[in-house]
Short mmCIF file of C-alpha atoms in Angstrom, two decimals:
data_model
loop_
_atom_site.label_atom_id
_atom_site.label_comp_id
_atom_site.label_asym_id
_atom_site.label_seq_id
_atom_site.Cartn_x
_atom_site.Cartn_y
_atom_site.Cartn_z
CA UNK A 93 92.86 26.07 112.31
CA UNK A 94 90.72 28.84 110.74
CA UNK A 95 88.19 30.68 112.84
CA UNK A 96 84.65 31.35 111.68
CA UNK A 97 84.05 34.50 109.61
CA UNK A 98 84.05 37.65 111.71
CA UNK A 99 83.89 41.43 111.52
CA UNK A 100 86.50 43.25 113.62
CA UNK A 101 86.14 46.97 114.28
CA UNK A 102 89.31 48.64 115.60
CA UNK A 103 88.67 51.99 117.28
CA UNK A 104 91.87 54.05 117.28
CA UNK A 105 92.97 52.41 114.03
CA UNK A 106 95.36 55.25 113.08
CA UNK A 107 97.20 54.95 116.41
CA UNK A 108 100.47 53.26 117.32
CA UNK A 109 98.99 50.07 118.80
CA UNK A 110 96.84 49.39 115.77
CA UNK A 111 99.55 50.03 113.18
CA UNK A 112 102.45 48.50 115.10
CA UNK A 113 100.73 45.42 116.53
CA UNK A 114 97.14 44.73 115.50
CA UNK A 115 97.24 45.06 111.71
CA UNK A 116 100.51 43.09 111.40
CA UNK A 117 99.10 40.38 113.70
CA UNK A 118 95.98 40.11 111.56
CA UNK A 119 98.05 39.94 108.38
CA UNK A 120 100.12 37.08 109.81
CA UNK A 121 96.96 35.19 110.79
CA UNK A 122 95.54 35.83 107.31
CA UNK A 123 98.73 34.55 105.69
CA UNK A 124 98.45 31.37 107.78
CA UNK A 125 94.90 30.87 106.41
CA UNK A 126 93.19 31.61 109.72
CA UNK A 127 91.04 34.53 108.56
CA UNK A 128 88.20 33.63 106.18
CA UNK A 129 87.69 35.77 103.07
CA UNK A 130 84.22 36.80 104.29
CA UNK A 131 85.73 38.60 107.30
CA UNK A 132 86.03 42.38 107.45
CA UNK A 133 88.56 44.44 109.40
CA UNK A 134 87.25 47.97 109.81
CA UNK A 135 89.51 50.73 111.10
CA UNK A 136 87.89 53.64 112.91
CA UNK A 137 89.46 56.94 114.00
CA UNK A 138 89.02 60.70 113.71
CA UNK A 139 91.74 60.95 111.05
CA UNK A 140 90.37 61.86 107.61
CA UNK A 141 90.96 58.87 105.32
CA UNK A 142 89.18 56.59 102.91
CA UNK A 143 89.67 52.84 102.46
CA UNK A 144 92.60 53.20 100.06
CA UNK A 145 94.41 55.70 102.29
CA UNK A 146 94.00 53.40 105.29
CA UNK A 147 95.35 50.45 103.31
CA UNK A 148 98.33 52.54 102.22
CA UNK A 149 98.98 53.64 105.82
CA UNK A 150 98.78 50.03 106.96
CA UNK A 151 101.41 48.75 104.51
CA UNK A 152 103.73 51.71 105.11
CA UNK A 153 103.55 51.11 108.86
CA UNK A 154 104.09 47.38 108.41
CA UNK A 155 107.29 47.97 106.47
CA UNK A 156 108.45 50.51 109.04
CA UNK A 157 107.90 48.23 112.03
CA UNK A 158 108.85 44.96 110.28
CA UNK A 159 111.74 46.02 108.02
CA UNK A 160 113.21 42.52 107.71
CA UNK A 161 110.00 40.82 106.62
CA UNK A 162 109.49 40.34 102.91
CA UNK A 163 105.91 40.86 101.73
CA UNK A 164 104.64 39.81 98.33
CA UNK A 165 102.64 42.68 96.82
CA UNK A 166 99.86 40.45 95.54
CA UNK A 167 99.63 38.74 98.92
CA UNK A 168 99.27 42.06 100.73
CA UNK A 169 96.73 43.28 98.18
CA UNK A 170 94.56 40.23 98.85
CA UNK A 171 94.71 40.85 102.60
CA UNK A 172 94.17 44.61 102.21
CA UNK A 173 90.95 43.97 100.26
CA UNK A 174 89.46 42.99 103.62
CA UNK A 175 90.48 46.31 105.23
CA UNK A 176 87.95 49.14 105.41
CA UNK A 177 87.83 52.51 107.12
CA UNK A 178 85.28 54.78 108.77
CA UNK A 179 86.12 58.29 109.93
CA UNK A 180 84.28 59.16 113.13
CA UNK A 181 84.64 60.53 116.64
CA UNK A 182 83.66 57.49 118.68
CA UNK A 183 82.97 59.55 121.81
CA UNK A 184 80.20 61.50 120.08
CA UNK A 185 76.88 59.79 119.53
CA UNK A 186 75.36 59.79 116.04
CA UNK A 187 76.60 61.44 112.87
CA UNK A 188 77.73 60.39 109.40
CA UNK A 189 80.66 58.36 110.72
CA UNK A 190 78.42 56.00 112.68
CA UNK A 191 76.13 55.67 109.65
CA UNK A 192 79.15 54.77 107.49
CA UNK A 193 80.26 52.16 110.04
CA UNK A 194 76.78 50.70 110.26
CA UNK A 195 76.66 50.48 106.47
CA UNK A 196 80.02 48.66 106.37
CA UNK A 197 78.76 46.08 108.87
CA UNK A 198 75.33 45.72 107.32
CA UNK A 199 74.49 42.15 106.40
CA UNK A 200 77.10 40.72 108.77
CA UNK A 201 74.82 40.29 111.78
CA UNK A 202 75.27 36.50 111.65
CA UNK A 203 79.06 36.79 111.78
CA UNK A 204 81.00 37.09 115.02
CA UNK A 205 81.37 40.82 115.68
CA UNK A 206 84.29 42.16 117.73
CA UNK A 207 84.96 45.74 118.82
CA UNK A 208 88.58 46.46 119.76
CA UNK A 209 89.07 49.67 121.76
CA UNK A 210 92.68 50.76 121.13
CA UNK A 211 91.85 53.97 122.97
CA UNK A 212 92.47 55.73 126.26
CA UNK A 213 90.67 53.78 129.04
CA UNK A 214 88.65 56.82 130.04
CA UNK A 215 86.78 56.55 126.73
CA UNK A 216 85.69 52.91 127.09
CA UNK A 217 82.33 53.63 128.70
CA UNK A 218 81.26 56.35 126.25
CA UNK A 219 82.30 54.32 123.19
CA UNK A 220 80.48 51.23 124.46
CA UNK A 221 77.30 53.28 124.96
CA UNK A 222 77.61 54.77 121.46
CA UNK A 223 78.11 51.33 119.89
CA UNK A 224 74.83 50.31 121.50
CA UNK A 225 73.05 53.55 120.55
CA UNK A 226 74.11 53.09 116.91
CA UNK A 227 72.53 49.63 116.85
CA UNK A 228 75.86 47.90 116.19
CA UNK A 229 75.81 45.45 119.09
CA UNK A 230 74.75 42.29 117.31
CA UNK A 231 73.85 39.12 119.26
CA UNK A 232 76.98 37.71 120.89
CA UNK A 233 79.13 40.74 120.00
CA UNK A 234 82.40 41.00 121.94
CA UNK A 235 84.49 43.94 123.09
CA UNK A 236 88.23 44.06 123.75
CA UNK A 237 89.65 46.50 126.30
CA UNK A 238 93.36 47.36 126.35
CA UNK A 239 95.20 47.78 129.63
CA UNK A 240 95.32 49.67 131.86
CA UNK A 241 91.72 49.39 133.01
CA UNK A 242 91.64 52.67 134.92
CA UNK A 243 94.20 54.42 137.08
CA UNK A 244 93.02 53.10 140.45
CA UNK A 245 90.32 50.88 141.94
CA UNK A 246 87.65 53.57 141.75
CA UNK A 247 88.22 54.37 138.07
CA UNK A 248 88.54 50.67 137.19
CA UNK A 249 85.22 49.99 138.89
CA UNK A 250 83.61 52.88 136.98
CA UNK A 251 84.93 51.57 133.63
CA UNK A 252 83.77 48.04 134.39
CA UNK A 253 80.32 49.35 135.33
CA UNK A 254 80.01 51.47 132.17
CA UNK A 255 81.15 48.75 129.77
CA UNK A 256 79.19 46.13 131.70
CA UNK A 257 76.00 48.15 131.20
CA UNK A 258 76.25 47.34 127.47
CA UNK A 259 78.19 44.07 127.23
CA UNK A 260 77.81 40.95 129.36
CA UNK A 261 80.88 39.91 131.37
CA UNK A 262 81.44 36.85 129.17
CA UNK A 263 81.64 39.20 126.16
CA UNK A 264 84.29 41.52 127.68
CA UNK A 265 87.91 40.61 126.87
CA UNK A 266 90.37 42.63 128.99
CA UNK A 267 93.63 42.10 127.17
CA UNK A 268 97.14 41.91 128.60
CA UNK A 269 99.47 40.91 125.78
CA UNK A 270 101.89 39.24 128.21
CA UNK A 271 99.33 36.47 128.66
CA UNK A 272 99.60 35.69 124.96
CA UNK A 273 103.34 35.10 125.01
CA UNK A 274 104.39 31.54 124.26
CA UNK A 275 106.59 31.19 127.34
CA UNK A 276 103.95 32.61 129.66
CA UNK A 277 101.46 30.02 128.47
CA UNK A 278 104.12 27.37 128.82
CA UNK A 279 104.32 28.18 132.54
CA UNK A 280 101.12 26.22 133.09
CA UNK A 281 102.42 23.21 131.16
CA UNK A 282 105.84 23.44 132.81
CA UNK A 283 104.39 23.49 136.31
CA UNK A 284 101.48 21.12 136.09
CA UNK A 285 102.41 18.64 133.34
CA UNK A 286 105.88 17.69 134.64
CA UNK A 287 106.08 15.64 137.81
CA UNK A 288 109.60 16.94 138.45
CA UNK A 289 108.49 20.49 139.34
CA UNK A 290 105.14 20.62 141.11
CA UNK A 291 106.28 18.71 144.25
CA UNK A 292 109.04 21.31 144.83
CA UNK A 293 107.08 24.39 143.69
CA UNK A 294 106.64 25.85 147.17
CA UNK A 295 108.37 27.69 150.00
CA UNK A 296 109.84 24.45 151.37
CA UNK A 297 112.15 24.06 148.35
CA UNK A 298 112.30 27.54 146.79
CA UNK A 299 114.33 30.31 148.42
CA UNK A 300 112.77 33.17 146.47
CA UNK A 301 111.36 34.18 143.10
CA UNK A 302 112.27 37.19 140.96
CA UNK A 303 110.12 38.68 138.20
CA UNK A 304 111.87 41.32 136.11
CA UNK A 305 110.42 43.30 133.21
CA UNK A 306 113.15 45.70 132.09
CA UNK A 307 112.93 48.17 129.23
CA UNK A 308 115.94 49.81 127.61
CA UNK A 309 113.88 52.62 126.08
CA UNK A 310 112.81 55.74 127.93
CA UNK A 311 109.45 57.46 128.10
CA UNK A 312 110.39 59.62 125.09
CA UNK A 313 107.39 61.09 123.32
CA UNK A 314 105.06 59.36 125.76
CA UNK A 315 106.51 61.20 128.74
CA UNK A 316 103.49 63.47 129.25
CA UNK A 317 101.16 60.43 129.30
CA UNK A 318 103.57 58.33 131.34
CA UNK A 319 103.90 61.05 133.97
CA UNK A 320 100.25 60.51 134.92
CA UNK A 321 100.85 56.80 135.44
CA UNK A 322 104.35 55.76 136.48
CA UNK A 323 105.87 52.29 136.60
CA UNK A 324 103.58 50.93 139.32
CA UNK A 325 100.37 51.67 137.43
CA UNK A 326 101.79 51.10 133.96
CA UNK A 327 103.51 47.75 134.53
CA UNK A 328 103.07 46.24 137.99
CA UNK A 329 99.27 46.38 138.22
CA UNK A 330 98.88 44.33 135.06
CA UNK A 331 101.93 42.63 133.53
CA UNK A 332 103.91 41.76 136.65
CA UNK A 333 100.94 40.77 138.78
CA UNK A 334 99.66 38.52 135.99
CA UNK A 335 103.03 36.78 135.86
CA UNK A 336 103.05 36.48 139.64
CA UNK A 337 99.61 34.85 139.56
CA UNK A 338 100.65 32.24 136.99
CA UNK A 339 103.83 31.43 138.92
CA UNK A 340 102.14 31.21 142.32
CA UNK A 341 98.61 29.89 141.72
CA UNK A 342 97.38 26.50 142.91
CA UNK A 343 96.86 23.68 140.39
CA UNK A 344 93.58 24.34 138.57
CA UNK A 345 91.03 21.55 138.22
CA UNK A 346 91.01 22.10 134.45
CA UNK A 347 91.89 24.76 131.87
CA UNK A 348 88.45 26.31 131.55
CA UNK A 349 88.56 30.14 131.71
CA UNK A 350 86.82 30.64 135.04
CA UNK A 351 88.74 27.81 136.71
CA UNK A 352 92.06 29.43 135.78
CA UNK A 353 90.92 32.89 136.77
CA UNK A 354 89.51 31.65 140.08
CA UNK A 355 92.99 30.40 141.02
CA UNK A 356 94.65 33.66 139.95
CA UNK A 357 92.37 35.82 142.05
CA UNK A 358 93.13 33.69 145.11
CA UNK A 359 96.77 34.74 144.73
CA UNK A 360 95.86 38.43 144.46
CA UNK A 361 93.71 38.23 147.57
CA UNK A 362 96.51 36.54 149.49
CA UNK A 363 99.08 39.29 148.76
CA UNK A 364 100.22 40.88 152.00
CA UNK A 365 99.27 44.58 152.07
CA UNK A 366 102.06 47.16 151.90
CA UNK A 367 101.52 50.10 154.24
CA UNK A 368 103.30 53.33 155.16
CA UNK A 369 104.92 51.45 158.07
CA UNK A 370 106.79 49.03 155.79
CA UNK A 371 106.81 50.83 152.41
CA UNK A 372 110.52 51.73 152.54
CA UNK A 373 111.50 48.19 153.54
CA UNK A 374 109.41 46.48 150.86
CA UNK A 375 109.43 48.92 147.92
CA UNK A 376 111.88 51.09 146.02
CA UNK A 377 110.94 53.90 143.66
CA UNK A 378 113.39 55.25 141.08
CA UNK A 379 113.65 57.73 138.21
CA UNK A 380 116.29 57.62 135.48
CA UNK A 381 118.64 60.50 134.87
CA UNK A 382 121.06 61.11 132.04
CA UNK A 383 123.17 58.13 131.06
CA UNK A 384 124.10 55.91 128.13
CA UNK A 385 121.90 53.72 125.94
CA UNK A 386 123.04 51.88 122.80
CA UNK A 387 126.46 53.58 123.09
CA UNK A 388 124.86 57.01 122.93
CA UNK A 389 124.08 59.66 125.53
CA UNK A 390 120.52 59.20 126.75
CA UNK A 391 118.52 62.06 128.28
CA UNK A 392 117.03 61.87 131.74
CA UNK A 393 113.30 61.53 132.33
CA UNK A 394 112.87 65.15 133.47
CA UNK A 395 114.60 66.30 130.29
CA UNK A 396 112.24 64.23 128.13
CA UNK A 397 109.25 65.49 130.08
CA UNK A 398 110.44 69.08 130.01
CA UNK A 399 109.78 69.54 133.73
CA UNK A 400 110.79 68.22 137.12
CA UNK A 401 108.67 65.29 138.29
CA UNK A 402 108.40 62.83 141.16
CA UNK A 403 106.88 60.08 138.98
CA UNK A 404 108.70 56.75 139.26
CA UNK A 405 110.14 55.16 136.12
CA UNK A 406 111.40 52.20 138.16
CA UNK A 407 109.86 50.19 140.96
CA UNK A 408 111.02 47.17 142.93
CA UNK A 409 108.75 45.38 145.38
CA UNK A 410 109.22 42.63 147.92
CA UNK A 411 105.88 40.84 147.79
CA UNK A 412 104.65 38.13 150.13
CA UNK A 413 101.79 35.71 149.57
CA UNK A 414 100.23 34.62 152.82
CA UNK A 415 98.98 31.13 152.05
CA UNK A 416 100.06 27.57 152.72
CA UNK A 417 102.26 27.24 149.64
CA UNK A 418 104.24 30.50 149.85
CA UNK A 419 104.12 31.68 153.47
CA UNK A 420 107.45 33.27 154.44
CA UNK A 421 108.99 33.19 150.93
CA UNK A 422 109.45 36.54 149.13
CA UNK A 423 108.69 37.25 145.50
CA UNK A 424 110.70 40.22 144.24
CA UNK A 425 109.16 42.28 141.44
CA UNK A 426 111.19 44.74 139.38
CA UNK A 427 110.43 46.89 136.36
CA UNK A 428 111.84 50.06 134.91
CA UNK A 429 112.61 52.15 131.86
CA UNK A 430 116.08 53.02 130.56
CA UNK A 431 117.59 49.96 132.17
CA UNK A 432 120.71 48.14 131.00
CA UNK A 433 118.88 45.98 128.47
CA UNK A 434 115.43 44.87 127.40
CA UNK A 435 114.39 41.62 129.01
CA UNK A 436 111.49 39.96 130.78
CA UNK A 437 112.22 36.92 132.87
CA UNK A 438 111.16 34.90 135.87
CA UNK A 439 113.83 33.45 138.15
CA UNK A 440 112.98 30.51 140.43
CA UNK A 441 115.89 30.20 142.88
CA UNK A 442 115.90 26.98 144.89
CA UNK A 443 117.29 26.63 148.39
CA UNK A 444 120.87 25.58 149.03
CA UNK A 445 121.65 21.91 149.49
CA UNK A 446 121.67 20.83 153.13
CA UNK A 447 125.30 19.71 153.00
CA UNK A 448 127.90 20.48 150.30
CA UNK A 449 129.98 17.37 149.61
CA UNK A 450 132.65 19.35 147.76
CA UNK A 451 134.29 22.61 148.79
CA UNK A 452 135.40 24.20 145.56
CA UNK A 453 136.63 27.46 147.03
CA UNK A 454 133.35 29.13 147.92
CA UNK A 455 129.62 28.65 148.37
CA UNK A 456 127.81 26.60 145.78
CA UNK A 457 125.78 28.64 143.29
CA UNK A 458 122.09 27.89 143.74
CA UNK A 459 119.95 25.83 141.40
CA UNK A 460 117.90 28.28 139.33
CA UNK A 461 115.20 28.03 136.73
CA UNK A 462 115.29 30.99 134.35
CA UNK A 463 112.12 31.49 132.31
CA UNK A 464 112.87 34.08 129.62
CA UNK A 465 109.83 35.78 128.10
CA UNK A 466 111.71 38.22 125.85
CA UNK A 467 113.70 38.86 123.81
CA UNK A 468 114.90 35.25 123.47
CA UNK A 469 112.06 33.05 124.68
CA UNK A 470 113.16 29.93 126.45
CA UNK A 471 113.74 28.06 129.69
CA UNK A 472 117.09 27.36 131.34
CA UNK A 473 117.81 25.21 134.38
CA UNK A 474 121.12 26.29 135.94
CA UNK A 475 122.84 23.41 137.74
CA UNK A 476 126.14 22.58 139.38
CA UNK A 477 127.95 19.77 137.53
CA UNK A 478 131.40 18.24 137.48
CA UNK A 479 133.85 19.94 135.14
CA UNK A 480 135.03 17.16 132.77
CA UNK A 481 138.63 16.01 133.04
CA UNK A 482 141.05 14.29 135.39
CA UNK A 483 142.59 15.68 138.54
CA UNK A 484 139.75 15.79 141.02
CA UNK A 485 136.22 17.06 141.38
CA UNK A 486 135.99 20.56 140.01
CA UNK A 487 132.57 22.13 139.73
CA UNK A 488 130.99 24.12 136.94
CA UNK A 489 127.71 26.07 136.85
CA UNK A 490 126.04 25.26 133.53
CA UNK A 491 122.58 25.57 131.96
CA UNK A 492 120.26 22.95 130.61
CA UNK A 493 118.88 25.12 127.86
CA UNK A 494 115.56 25.11 125.98
CA UNK A 495 115.69 27.88 123.42
CA UNK A 496 112.43 28.27 121.52
CA UNK A 497 114.29 29.56 118.47
CA UNK A 498 116.52 26.46 118.40
CA UNK A 499 113.96 23.85 119.46
CA UNK A 500 111.02 25.00 117.34
CA UNK A 501 112.08 26.00 113.85
CA UNK A 502 108.60 26.91 112.63
CA UNK A 503 107.41 30.45 113.22
CA UNK A 504 104.92 30.60 116.10
CA UNK A 505 102.32 33.33 116.53
CA UNK A 506 103.16 36.40 118.59
CA UNK A 507 101.02 37.46 121.54
CA UNK A 508 98.53 39.63 119.66
CA UNK A 509 98.02 37.03 116.95
CA UNK A 510 97.08 34.44 119.53
CA UNK A 511 94.91 36.77 121.59
CA UNK A 512 92.97 38.17 118.64
CA UNK A 513 92.05 34.68 117.48
CA UNK A 514 91.14 33.72 121.06
CA UNK A 515 88.65 36.61 121.12
CA UNK A 516 87.00 35.40 117.91
CA UNK A 517 86.82 31.87 119.31
CA UNK A 518 85.42 33.18 122.60
CA UNK A 519 88.22 31.73 124.75
CA UNK A 520 88.41 33.88 127.88
CA UNK A 521 91.22 31.91 129.57
CA UNK A 522 93.93 34.40 128.53
CA UNK A 523 91.95 37.49 129.55
CA UNK A 524 91.29 39.15 132.89
CA UNK A 525 87.96 38.96 134.67
CA UNK A 526 86.45 42.02 136.30
CA UNK A 527 87.08 40.92 139.89
CA UNK A 528 90.66 40.03 138.97
CA UNK A 529 91.36 43.53 137.65
CA UNK A 530 89.81 45.15 140.71
CA UNK A 531 91.68 42.88 143.14
CA UNK A 532 94.98 43.87 141.50
CA UNK A 533 94.08 47.56 141.79
CA UNK A 534 93.13 47.12 145.44
CA UNK A 535 96.67 45.92 146.28
CA UNK A 536 98.35 48.56 144.10
CA UNK A 537 96.18 51.33 145.57
CA UNK A 538 97.50 50.34 148.99
CA UNK A 539 101.07 50.87 147.77
CA UNK A 540 100.21 54.25 146.23
CA UNK A 541 98.57 55.36 149.48
CA UNK A 542 101.57 54.12 151.47
CA UNK A 543 103.99 56.08 149.27
CA UNK A 544 101.96 59.25 149.66
CA UNK A 545 101.63 58.88 153.42
CA UNK A 546 105.32 58.03 153.83
CA UNK A 547 106.64 60.50 151.26
CA UNK A 548 108.63 57.69 149.66
CA UNK A 549 111.22 59.30 147.34
CA UNK A 550 112.08 58.30 143.78
CA UNK A 551 115.82 57.59 143.89
CA UNK A 552 117.92 58.60 140.91
CA UNK A 553 119.61 56.06 138.65
CA UNK A 554 121.61 56.57 135.48
CA UNK A 555 120.07 55.54 132.19
CA UNK A 556 121.53 52.24 131.00
CA UNK A 557 121.92 50.73 134.48
CA UNK A 558 119.97 48.18 136.52
CA UNK A 559 118.09 50.81 138.52
CA UNK A 560 118.83 52.62 141.79
CA UNK A 561 121.27 51.14 144.30
CA UNK A 562 118.45 51.01 146.87
CA UNK A 563 116.85 48.13 144.91
CA UNK A 564 120.01 46.05 145.38
CA UNK A 565 120.13 47.07 149.03
CA UNK A 566 116.57 45.82 149.57
CA UNK A 567 117.66 42.30 148.63
CA UNK A 568 120.99 42.67 150.40
CA UNK A 569 119.14 43.15 153.69
CA UNK A 570 117.65 39.69 153.10
CA UNK A 571 121.03 38.18 152.22
CA UNK A 572 120.09 37.92 148.55
CA UNK A 573 120.88 39.64 145.26
CA UNK A 574 119.20 40.19 141.91
CA UNK A 575 120.11 37.58 139.32
CA UNK A 576 121.78 39.32 136.33
CA UNK A 577 122.67 36.20 134.35
CA UNK A 578 125.75 34.00 134.06
#
């Protein structure tokens, strides 16, 4: 369904996020007739370009990042006619660039206006103030902030204050692209619209939950930036904690944005603090060394950075939620770079049956629900069944499989496509509220302080593996192990 006409201003338009994700997402929405012809997409950056040069950069980048997608030249030309460009330094107030941008937006005050800040978070406050000073904040204008919102609670609070001085909270869309993924959204439907699952979605029936976001790539050219963040800030504070909230939250009364976000923040507030006294029992830090990736020798993190570093590229956490539903049941979080393969998945492992009727030569494998977010979105329920054939009761562990690619033949929008249109529609349900961001930072800050006080080391692991051995040992102490597939 098309949205109303809008003007979208992308700050940082010559950067990787804009060219790799945003422009292609907008083209796909345009091709599906969701973007009216009256809409304008205005790229803004310090790079010297005019409209034609920006359009050329956009198509060249599209073909680079989407090499298998065929684009009709006339189709792209029609879309590109809605692309414009303004060269300006968004951190500096005034100047010809702001005048050019104001001129491009002139006459569109009645359209929905969206400012997308594909910039470093430290710039959000200054850019917001300059948007206001330039007279560009039209009635009902919205602003989109990319993660991470800050580097700790204090900086997140400062960013929220600065942006909030210009834009009302209901006009601020803090984006986490994981919340736009089809399977992540399906979590809500899976849990609350199927009577089979909700009655057993608790510590009485579930043994533990695993959330893994593994990357096969290294820090590479981003190593100098990444070294200031590390895996805990870069991935756990946003992506993994958002997934944890959706898995663990209580049934919402309805799907209105604040109702959903109220339930998520209850989960964050119920997370048991991690301190220096239990940091080594409940967390593992790691850093990849030289190894193999895609059948080639992969450099270690220090080699990519060009210096020795104690920054973690891997983190595993044993989290506990102290509420009625989850008391006493661990949720294991794991994320890292240069791991064996790229995958994001949630594993719900149910408790063993009270009495095994058949002894088939060992313990029964547990019932598991595997929710795969990427690369192959889908849901599998792993069950023990009888192996067909005569000669007795032999058991087999097999999946009931819902593959999105097999079940839904039509192309469905990717995360950024969905989230960009949600911003235009004003649907805040898939975006983080201020108190939600700050609650997540409060818990993560506690871990960072515990690591510093304890001197928690970053254990080495070879590139192309599943992380340091200490992560496996953390689960082994609980009589469990990470699920690596069947």
